mmCIF file of C-alpha atoms in Angstrom:
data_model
loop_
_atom_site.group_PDB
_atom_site.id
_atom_site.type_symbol
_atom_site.label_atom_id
_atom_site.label_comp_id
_atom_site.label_asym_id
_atom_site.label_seq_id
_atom_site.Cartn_x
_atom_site.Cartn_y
_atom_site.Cartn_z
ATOM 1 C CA UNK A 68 104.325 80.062 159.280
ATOM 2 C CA UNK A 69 107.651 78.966 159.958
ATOM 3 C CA UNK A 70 109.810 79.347 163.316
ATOM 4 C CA UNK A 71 113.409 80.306 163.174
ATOM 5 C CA UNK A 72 115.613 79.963 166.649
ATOM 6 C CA UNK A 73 118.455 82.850 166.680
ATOM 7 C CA UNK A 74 121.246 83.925 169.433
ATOM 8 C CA UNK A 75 119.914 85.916 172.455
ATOM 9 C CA UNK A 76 122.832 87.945 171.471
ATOM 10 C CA UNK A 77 121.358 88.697 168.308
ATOM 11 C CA UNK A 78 118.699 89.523 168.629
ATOM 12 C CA UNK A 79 118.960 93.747 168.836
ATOM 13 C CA UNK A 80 120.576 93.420 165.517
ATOM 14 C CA UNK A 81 117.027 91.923 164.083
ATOM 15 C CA UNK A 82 114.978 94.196 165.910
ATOM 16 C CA UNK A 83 117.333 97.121 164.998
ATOM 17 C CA UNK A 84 117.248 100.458 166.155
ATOM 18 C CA UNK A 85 113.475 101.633 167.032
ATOM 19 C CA UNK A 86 112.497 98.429 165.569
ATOM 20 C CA UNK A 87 113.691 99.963 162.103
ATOM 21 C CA UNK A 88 115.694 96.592 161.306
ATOM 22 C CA UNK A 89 112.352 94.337 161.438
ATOM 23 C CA UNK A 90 110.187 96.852 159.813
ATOM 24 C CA UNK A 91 112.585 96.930 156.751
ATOM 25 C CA UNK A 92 112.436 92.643 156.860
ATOM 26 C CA UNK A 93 108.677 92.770 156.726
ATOM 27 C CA UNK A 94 108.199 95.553 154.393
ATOM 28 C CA UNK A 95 110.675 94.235 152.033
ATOM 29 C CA UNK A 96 110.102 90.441 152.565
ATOM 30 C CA UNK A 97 106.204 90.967 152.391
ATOM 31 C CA UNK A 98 106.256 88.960 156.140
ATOM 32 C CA UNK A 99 105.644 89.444 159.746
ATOM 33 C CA UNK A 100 107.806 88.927 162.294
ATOM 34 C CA UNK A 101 106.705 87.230 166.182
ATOM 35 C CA UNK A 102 110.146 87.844 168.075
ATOM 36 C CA UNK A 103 110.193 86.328 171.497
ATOM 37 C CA UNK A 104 113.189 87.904 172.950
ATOM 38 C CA UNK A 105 113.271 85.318 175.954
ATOM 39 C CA UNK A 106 114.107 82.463 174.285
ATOM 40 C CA UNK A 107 115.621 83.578 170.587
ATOM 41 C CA UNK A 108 112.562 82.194 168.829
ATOM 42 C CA UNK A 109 111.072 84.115 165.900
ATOM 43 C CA UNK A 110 108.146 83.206 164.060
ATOM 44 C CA UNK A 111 107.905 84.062 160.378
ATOM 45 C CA UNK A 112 104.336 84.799 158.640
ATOM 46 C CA UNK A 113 103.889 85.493 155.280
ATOM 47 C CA UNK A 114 101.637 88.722 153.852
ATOM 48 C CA UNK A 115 102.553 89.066 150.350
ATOM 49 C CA UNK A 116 104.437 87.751 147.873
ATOM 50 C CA UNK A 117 104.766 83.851 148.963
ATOM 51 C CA UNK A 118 108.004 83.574 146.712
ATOM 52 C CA UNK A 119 109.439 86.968 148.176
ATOM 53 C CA UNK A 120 108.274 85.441 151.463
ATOM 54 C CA UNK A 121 110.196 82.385 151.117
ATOM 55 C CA UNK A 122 113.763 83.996 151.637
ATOM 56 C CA UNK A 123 112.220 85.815 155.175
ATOM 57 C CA UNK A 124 113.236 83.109 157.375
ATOM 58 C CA UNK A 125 117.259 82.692 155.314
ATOM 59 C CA UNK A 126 117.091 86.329 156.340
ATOM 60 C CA UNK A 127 116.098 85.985 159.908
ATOM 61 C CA UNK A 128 118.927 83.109 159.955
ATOM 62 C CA UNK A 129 121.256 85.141 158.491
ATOM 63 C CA UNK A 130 121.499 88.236 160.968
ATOM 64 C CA UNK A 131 121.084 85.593 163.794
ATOM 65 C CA UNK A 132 124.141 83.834 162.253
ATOM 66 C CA UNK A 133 126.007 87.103 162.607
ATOM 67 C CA UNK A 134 125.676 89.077 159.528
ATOM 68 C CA UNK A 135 124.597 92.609 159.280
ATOM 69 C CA UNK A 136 120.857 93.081 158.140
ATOM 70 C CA UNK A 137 121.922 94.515 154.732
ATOM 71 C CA UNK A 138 123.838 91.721 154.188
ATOM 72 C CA UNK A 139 121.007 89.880 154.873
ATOM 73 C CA UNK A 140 118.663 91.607 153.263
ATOM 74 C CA UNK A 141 120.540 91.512 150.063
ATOM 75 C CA UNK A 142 119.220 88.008 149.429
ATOM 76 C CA UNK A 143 115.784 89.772 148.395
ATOM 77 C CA UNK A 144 118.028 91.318 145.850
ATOM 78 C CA UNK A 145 118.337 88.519 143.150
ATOM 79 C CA UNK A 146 116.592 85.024 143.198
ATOM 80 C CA UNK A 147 120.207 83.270 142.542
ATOM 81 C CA UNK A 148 121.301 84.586 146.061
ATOM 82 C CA UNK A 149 121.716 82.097 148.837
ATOM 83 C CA UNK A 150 122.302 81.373 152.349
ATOM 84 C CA UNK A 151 124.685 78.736 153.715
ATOM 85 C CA UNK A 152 125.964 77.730 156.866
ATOM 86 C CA UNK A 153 129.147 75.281 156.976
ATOM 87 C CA UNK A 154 128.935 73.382 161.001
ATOM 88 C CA UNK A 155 132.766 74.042 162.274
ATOM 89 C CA UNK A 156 131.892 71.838 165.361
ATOM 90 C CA UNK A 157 131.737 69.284 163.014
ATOM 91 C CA UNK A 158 135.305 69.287 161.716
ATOM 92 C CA UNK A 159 136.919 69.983 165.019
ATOM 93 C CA UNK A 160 137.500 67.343 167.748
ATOM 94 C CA UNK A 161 137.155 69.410 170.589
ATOM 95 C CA UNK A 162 136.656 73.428 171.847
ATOM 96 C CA UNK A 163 139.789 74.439 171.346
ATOM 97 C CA UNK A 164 140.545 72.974 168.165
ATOM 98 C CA UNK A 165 137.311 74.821 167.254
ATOM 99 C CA UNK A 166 138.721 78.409 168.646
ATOM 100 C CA UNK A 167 142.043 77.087 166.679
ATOM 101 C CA UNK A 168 139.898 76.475 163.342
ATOM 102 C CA UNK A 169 138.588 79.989 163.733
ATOM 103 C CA UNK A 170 141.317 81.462 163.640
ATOM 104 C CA UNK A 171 142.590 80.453 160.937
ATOM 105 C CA UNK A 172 139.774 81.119 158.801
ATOM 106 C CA UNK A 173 139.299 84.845 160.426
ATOM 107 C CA UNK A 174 143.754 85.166 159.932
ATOM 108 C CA UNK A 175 145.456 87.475 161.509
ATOM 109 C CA UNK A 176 143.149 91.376 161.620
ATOM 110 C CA UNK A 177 140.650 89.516 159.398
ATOM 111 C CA UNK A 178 142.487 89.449 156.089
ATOM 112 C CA UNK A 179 141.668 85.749 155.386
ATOM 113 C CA UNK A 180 138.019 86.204 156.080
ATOM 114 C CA UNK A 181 138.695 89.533 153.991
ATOM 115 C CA UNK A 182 140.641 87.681 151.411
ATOM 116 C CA UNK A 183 137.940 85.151 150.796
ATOM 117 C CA UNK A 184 135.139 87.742 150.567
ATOM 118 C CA UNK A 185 137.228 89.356 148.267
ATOM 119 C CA UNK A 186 137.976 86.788 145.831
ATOM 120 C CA UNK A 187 135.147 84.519 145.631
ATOM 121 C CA UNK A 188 132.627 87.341 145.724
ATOM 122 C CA UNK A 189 130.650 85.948 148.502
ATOM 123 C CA UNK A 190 129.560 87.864 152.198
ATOM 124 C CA UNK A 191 131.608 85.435 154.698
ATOM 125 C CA UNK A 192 130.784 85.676 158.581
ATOM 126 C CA UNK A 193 132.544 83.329 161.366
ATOM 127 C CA UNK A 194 130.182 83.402 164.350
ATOM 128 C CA UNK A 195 129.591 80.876 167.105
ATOM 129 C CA UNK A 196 130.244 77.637 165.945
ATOM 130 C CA UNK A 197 129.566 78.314 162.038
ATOM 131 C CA UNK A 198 130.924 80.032 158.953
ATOM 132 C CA UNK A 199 127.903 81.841 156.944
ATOM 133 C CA UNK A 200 128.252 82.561 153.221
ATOM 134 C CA UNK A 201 125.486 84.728 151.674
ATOM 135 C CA UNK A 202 126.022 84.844 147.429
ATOM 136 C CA UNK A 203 125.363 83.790 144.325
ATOM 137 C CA UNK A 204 125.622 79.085 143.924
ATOM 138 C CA UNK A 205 129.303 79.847 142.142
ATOM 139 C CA UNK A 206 130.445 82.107 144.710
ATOM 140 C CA UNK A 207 128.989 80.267 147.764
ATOM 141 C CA UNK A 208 130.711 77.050 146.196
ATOM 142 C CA UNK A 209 134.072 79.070 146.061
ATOM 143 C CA UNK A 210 134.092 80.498 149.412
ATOM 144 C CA UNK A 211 133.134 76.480 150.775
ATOM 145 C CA UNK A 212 135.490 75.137 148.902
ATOM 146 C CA UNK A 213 137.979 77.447 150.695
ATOM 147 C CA UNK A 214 136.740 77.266 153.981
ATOM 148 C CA UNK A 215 136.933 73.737 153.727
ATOM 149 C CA UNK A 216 140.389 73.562 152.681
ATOM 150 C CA UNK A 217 141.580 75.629 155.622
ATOM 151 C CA UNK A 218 139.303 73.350 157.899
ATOM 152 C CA UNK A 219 141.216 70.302 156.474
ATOM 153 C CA UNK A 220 144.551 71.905 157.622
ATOM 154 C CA UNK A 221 145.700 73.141 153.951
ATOM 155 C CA UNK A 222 148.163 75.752 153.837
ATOM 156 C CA UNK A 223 146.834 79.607 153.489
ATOM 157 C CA UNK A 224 148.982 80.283 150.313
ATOM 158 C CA UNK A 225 147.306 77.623 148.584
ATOM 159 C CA UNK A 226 143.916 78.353 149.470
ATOM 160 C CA UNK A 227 144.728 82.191 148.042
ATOM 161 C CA UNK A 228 145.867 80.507 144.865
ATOM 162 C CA UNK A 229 142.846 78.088 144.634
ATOM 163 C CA UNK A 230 140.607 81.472 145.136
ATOM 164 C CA UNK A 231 142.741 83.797 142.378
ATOM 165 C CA UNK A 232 141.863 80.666 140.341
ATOM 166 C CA UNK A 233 138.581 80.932 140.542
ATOM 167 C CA UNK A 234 138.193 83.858 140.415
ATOM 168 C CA UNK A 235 139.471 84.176 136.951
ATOM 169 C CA UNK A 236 137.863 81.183 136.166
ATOM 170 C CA UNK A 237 134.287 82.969 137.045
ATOM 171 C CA UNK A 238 135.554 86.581 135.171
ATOM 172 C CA UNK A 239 136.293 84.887 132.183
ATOM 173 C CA UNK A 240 132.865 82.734 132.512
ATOM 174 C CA UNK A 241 131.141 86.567 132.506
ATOM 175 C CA UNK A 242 132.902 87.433 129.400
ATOM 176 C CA UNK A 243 131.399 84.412 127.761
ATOM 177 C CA UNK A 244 127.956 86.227 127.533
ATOM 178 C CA UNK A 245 128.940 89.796 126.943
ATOM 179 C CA UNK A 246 128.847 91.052 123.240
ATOM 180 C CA UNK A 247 131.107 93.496 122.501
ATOM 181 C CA UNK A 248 130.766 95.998 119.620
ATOM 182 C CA UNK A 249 133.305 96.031 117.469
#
């Protein structure tokens, strides 16, 4: 059994509607669920599958990180998806250099958060102090990379380009193991 702390705030978005939003994680994840709404804490038991039961608690981080459950859920969907959080207290000196930070990686109406999702292929959430990136390892790595950047105070423009780049970089690695008729 493992134990997974979430945000009080959060925790209606796990439960769901009716309770529909856990019943989906433990039907799908093979798992069951212990939520203790007082204190955030959520206790994760496998049924089934152990290797299907494995991802339950990334899942259970994931929504509690801010991300909606089929976002979450869609690391059940392929064994190459991943969860990572990236600490933004860590690279900030104090809170409003944080709130500063975050801003700059949400941009102005969400188009660098947007951007980012959009051309490194990964889910990207900015909640609390963290940035969450659900995808596959290349993806992840891209949208890090990029978060990173903008943490260390590089300039938008060139974290777009770096992303384009990689982007191409990872469509031309897919072509690699296509055959095409012909």
């Amino acid at each position: 059994m493992k134990h997974v702390t979430i945000p009080q705030d959060r925790i209606g978005a796990l439960i769901g509607e009716g309770g529909e939003t856990m019943r989906e994680i433990e039907s799908r994840a093979e798992v069951r669920l212990d939520i203790d709404s007082e204190t955030g804490s959520v206790a994760v038991e496998k049924t089934g599958d152990p290797l299907t039961g494995l991802k339950a608690p990334d899942i259970v981080r994931a929504i509690g990180r801010g991300f909606r459950p089929d976002d979450a859920l869609s690391l059940l969907d392929d064994d190459m998806r991943m969860l990572e959080l990236v600490d933004l207290d860590a690279a900030t000196r104090n809170k409003n250099d944080l709130r500063r930070q975050k801003g700059r990686l949400i941009g102005e109406d969400g188009r660098t958060r947007e951007l980012m999702e959009e051309l490194s292929g990964a889910r990207v959430v900015i909640y609390g102090s963290t940035a969450g990136l659900i995808g596959g390892p290349e993806q992840v790595r891209t949208a890090r990379s990029a978060i990173e950047m903008i943490l260390d105070g590089a300039p938008h423009g060139a974290v777009y380009s770096f992303l384009e780049r990689k982007r191409s970089e990872m469509s031309e690695g897919d072509l690699n193991y296509h055959e095409f008729p012909g």
